[in-house]
XYZ file of C-alpha atoms in Angstrom:
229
model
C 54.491 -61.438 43.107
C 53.145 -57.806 43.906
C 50.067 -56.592 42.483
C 50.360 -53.236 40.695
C 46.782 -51.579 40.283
C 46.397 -49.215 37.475
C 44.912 -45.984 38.285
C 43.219 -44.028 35.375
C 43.530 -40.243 35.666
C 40.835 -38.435 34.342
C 41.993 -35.895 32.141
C 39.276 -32.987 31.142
C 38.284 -33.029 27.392
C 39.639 -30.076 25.893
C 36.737 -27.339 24.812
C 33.817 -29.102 26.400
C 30.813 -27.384 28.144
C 28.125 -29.093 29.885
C 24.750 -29.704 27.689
C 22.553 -26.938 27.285
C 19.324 -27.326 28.857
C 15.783 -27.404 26.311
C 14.732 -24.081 27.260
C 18.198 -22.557 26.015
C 18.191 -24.088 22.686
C 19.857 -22.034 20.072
C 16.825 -21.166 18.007
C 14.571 -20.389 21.011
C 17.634 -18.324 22.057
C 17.288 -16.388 18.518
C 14.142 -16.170 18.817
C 14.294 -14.310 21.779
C 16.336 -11.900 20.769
C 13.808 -11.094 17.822
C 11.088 -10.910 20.138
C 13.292 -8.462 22.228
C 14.413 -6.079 19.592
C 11.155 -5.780 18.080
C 9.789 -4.984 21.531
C 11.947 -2.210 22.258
C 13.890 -4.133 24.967
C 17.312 -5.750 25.618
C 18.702 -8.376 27.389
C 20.608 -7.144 30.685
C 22.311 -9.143 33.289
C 21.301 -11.849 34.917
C 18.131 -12.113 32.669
C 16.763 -8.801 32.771
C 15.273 -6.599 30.369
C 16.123 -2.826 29.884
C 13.407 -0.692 27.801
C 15.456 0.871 24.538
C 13.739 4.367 23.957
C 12.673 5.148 20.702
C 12.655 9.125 19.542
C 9.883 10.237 18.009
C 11.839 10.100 14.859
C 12.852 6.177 14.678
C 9.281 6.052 15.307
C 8.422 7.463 12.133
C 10.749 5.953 10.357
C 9.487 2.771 11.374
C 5.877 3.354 10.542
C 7.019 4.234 6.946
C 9.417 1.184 7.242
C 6.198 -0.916 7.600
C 3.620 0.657 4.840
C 2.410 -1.497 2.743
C 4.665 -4.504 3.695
C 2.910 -7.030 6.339
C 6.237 -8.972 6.778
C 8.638 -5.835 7.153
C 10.024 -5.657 10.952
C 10.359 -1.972 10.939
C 14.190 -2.030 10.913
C 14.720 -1.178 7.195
C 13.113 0.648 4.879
C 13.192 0.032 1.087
C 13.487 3.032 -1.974
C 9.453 3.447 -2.323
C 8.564 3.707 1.096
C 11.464 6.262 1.582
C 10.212 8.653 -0.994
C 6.924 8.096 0.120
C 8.560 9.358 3.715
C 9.775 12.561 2.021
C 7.180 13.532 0.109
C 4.260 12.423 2.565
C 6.538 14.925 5.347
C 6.961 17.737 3.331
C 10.691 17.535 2.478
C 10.425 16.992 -1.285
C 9.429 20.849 -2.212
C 9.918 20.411 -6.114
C 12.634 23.467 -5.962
C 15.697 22.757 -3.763
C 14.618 19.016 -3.299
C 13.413 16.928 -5.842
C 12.028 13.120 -6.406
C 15.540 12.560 -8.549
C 17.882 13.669 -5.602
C 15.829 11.753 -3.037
C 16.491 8.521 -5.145
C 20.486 9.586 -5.826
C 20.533 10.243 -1.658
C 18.998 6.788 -1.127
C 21.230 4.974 -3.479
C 24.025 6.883 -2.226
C 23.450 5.408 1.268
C 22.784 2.367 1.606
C 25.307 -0.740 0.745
C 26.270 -1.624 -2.556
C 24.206 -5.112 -2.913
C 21.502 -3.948 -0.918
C 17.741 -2.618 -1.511
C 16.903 -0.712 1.620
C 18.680 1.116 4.381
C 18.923 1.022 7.982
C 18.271 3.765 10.441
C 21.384 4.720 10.802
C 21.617 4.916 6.940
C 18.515 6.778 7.121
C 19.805 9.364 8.915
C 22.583 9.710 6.864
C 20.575 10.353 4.054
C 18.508 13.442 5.843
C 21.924 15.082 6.386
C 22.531 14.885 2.745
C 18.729 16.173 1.853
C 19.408 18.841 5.079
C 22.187 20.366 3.438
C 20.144 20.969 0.277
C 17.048 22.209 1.727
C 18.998 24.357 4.111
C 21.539 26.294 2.808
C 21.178 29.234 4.832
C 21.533 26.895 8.399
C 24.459 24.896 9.531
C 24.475 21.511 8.624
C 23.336 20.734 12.657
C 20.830 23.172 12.825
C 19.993 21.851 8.896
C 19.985 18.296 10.138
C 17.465 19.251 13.549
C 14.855 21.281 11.242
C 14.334 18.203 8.654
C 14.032 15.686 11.861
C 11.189 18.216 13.219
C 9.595 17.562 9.512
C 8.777 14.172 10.101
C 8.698 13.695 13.806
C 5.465 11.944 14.281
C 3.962 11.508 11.267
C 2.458 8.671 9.845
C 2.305 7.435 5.854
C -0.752 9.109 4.217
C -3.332 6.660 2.850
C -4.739 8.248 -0.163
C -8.934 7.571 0.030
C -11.281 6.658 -3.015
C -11.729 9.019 -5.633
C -14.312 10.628 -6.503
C -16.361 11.308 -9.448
C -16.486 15.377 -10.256
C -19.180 16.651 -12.283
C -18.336 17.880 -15.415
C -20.205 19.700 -17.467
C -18.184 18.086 -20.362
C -18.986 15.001 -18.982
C -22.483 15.851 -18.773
C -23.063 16.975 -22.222
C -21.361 13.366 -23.683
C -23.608 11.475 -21.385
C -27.162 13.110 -21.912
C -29.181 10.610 -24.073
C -31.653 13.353 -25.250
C -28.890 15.547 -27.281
C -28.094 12.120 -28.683
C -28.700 11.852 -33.135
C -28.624 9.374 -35.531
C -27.897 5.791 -34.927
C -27.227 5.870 -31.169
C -30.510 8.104 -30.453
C -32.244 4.958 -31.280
C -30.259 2.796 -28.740
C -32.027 4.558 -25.827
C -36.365 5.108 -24.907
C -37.428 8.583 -23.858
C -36.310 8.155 -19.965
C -32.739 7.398 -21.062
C -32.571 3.776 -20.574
C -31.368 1.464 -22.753
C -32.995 -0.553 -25.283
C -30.629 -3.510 -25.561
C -30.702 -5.328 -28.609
C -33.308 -3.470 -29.798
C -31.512 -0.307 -29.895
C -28.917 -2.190 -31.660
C -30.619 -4.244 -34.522
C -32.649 -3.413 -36.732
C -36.105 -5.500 -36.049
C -38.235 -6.389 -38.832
C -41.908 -5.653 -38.469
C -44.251 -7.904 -39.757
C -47.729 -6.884 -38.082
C -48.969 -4.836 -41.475
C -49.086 -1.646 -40.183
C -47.199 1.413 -41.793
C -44.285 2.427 -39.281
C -45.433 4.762 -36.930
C -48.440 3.934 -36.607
C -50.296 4.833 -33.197
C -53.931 2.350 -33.584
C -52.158 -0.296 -34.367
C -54.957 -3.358 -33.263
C -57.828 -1.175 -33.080
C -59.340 -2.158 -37.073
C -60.143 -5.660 -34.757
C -61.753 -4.017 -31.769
C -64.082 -1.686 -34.466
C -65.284 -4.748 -36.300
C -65.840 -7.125 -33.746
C -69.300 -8.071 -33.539
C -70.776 -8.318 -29.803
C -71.936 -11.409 -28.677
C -75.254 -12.461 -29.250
C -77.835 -12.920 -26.360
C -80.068 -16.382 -26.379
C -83.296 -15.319 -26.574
């Protein structure tokens, strides 16, 4: 009796790839690409990195795009910062541009569901202000003058304000011209007198009010000590 030997032919499972290594993980791989954009660099062939350039103008926008936000990445920018952009740069003039058509160009832009807008968005939107502020330019030559507007510029951080002398202020606040009730709230130097500005105290001591020798009848009619002999 023969012997037949069955052969098994391997067949190639259909959409398989070999196992990705640990390093090439899908989040570290996302990761990456985060670290890259935010760098300014992409991923070339073979592993290699080509510098993006950024114009002076994504610059700015990104700078804005960060204000006041410690988790924004710089690639969006919501409504506030935006009209902070315009009116920080100079484009908001109060006459051909205003705070209303900033807000109408920045809802105009961006996507329907969405609360900020991308560069490219942003750029869109400085056509539309261009056109406005412009009239007298072609919408390119429009478009290149606003750019020049905010080309390296930087949010402004308003500082502490200061107290002005007034002389207003200075006539409400002198305890001297004070009368009445509240000229008795404060001594001759303009300090307070705390609650004893504020209620009235009774004195009981015997003397008349006013009085300036208050304690001195005592002093006059104490007898000196005798000397022993």
């Amino acid at each position: 009796m023969e012997e037949f030997k069955v052969q098994t032919a391997k067949h190639t499972v259909p959409n398989s790839s070999p196992m990705r290594p640990h390093s090439e993980h899908p989040k570290d791989h996302a990761a990456k690409r985060l670290s890259s954009a935010s760098n300014g660099t992409s991923d070339g062939g073979a592993g290699a990195k080509t510098p993006v350039e950024i114009t002076a103008l994504e610059e700015s926008f990104r700078r804005f795009a960060i204000h006041g936000d410690t988790r924004a990445t710089g690639r969006d920018m919501n409504g506030k910062n935006w009209s902070k952009l315009c009116k920080d740069c100079g484009v908001i003039d109060g006459k051909s541009i205003t705070l209303t058509d900033v807000d109408i160009v920045f809802s105009k832009v961006k996507n329907k569901s969405a609360r900020t807008i991308t560069y490219s968005q942003f750029k869109e939107a400085l056509a539309e202000l261009a056109a406005k502020r412009f009239k007298d330019k072609s919408s390119e030559d429009a478009t290149q003058e606003l750019y020049k507007m905010i080309e390296g510029k930087s949010p402004v951080i308003a500082g502490v304000t200061r107290a002005v002398a007034s002389p207003t202020v200075s006539r409400l606040t002198d305890t001297t011209k004070f009368t009445g009730s509240h000229k008795e709230r404060f001594d001759e130097t303009g300090r307070g007198k705390g609650k004893a500005g504020r209620v009235e105290v009774v004195d009981t001591s015997g003397y008349v009010s006013g009085y300036k020798h208050a304690g001195s009848y005592e002093k006059k009619v104490q007898k000196p000590p005798h000397k022993p002999m």
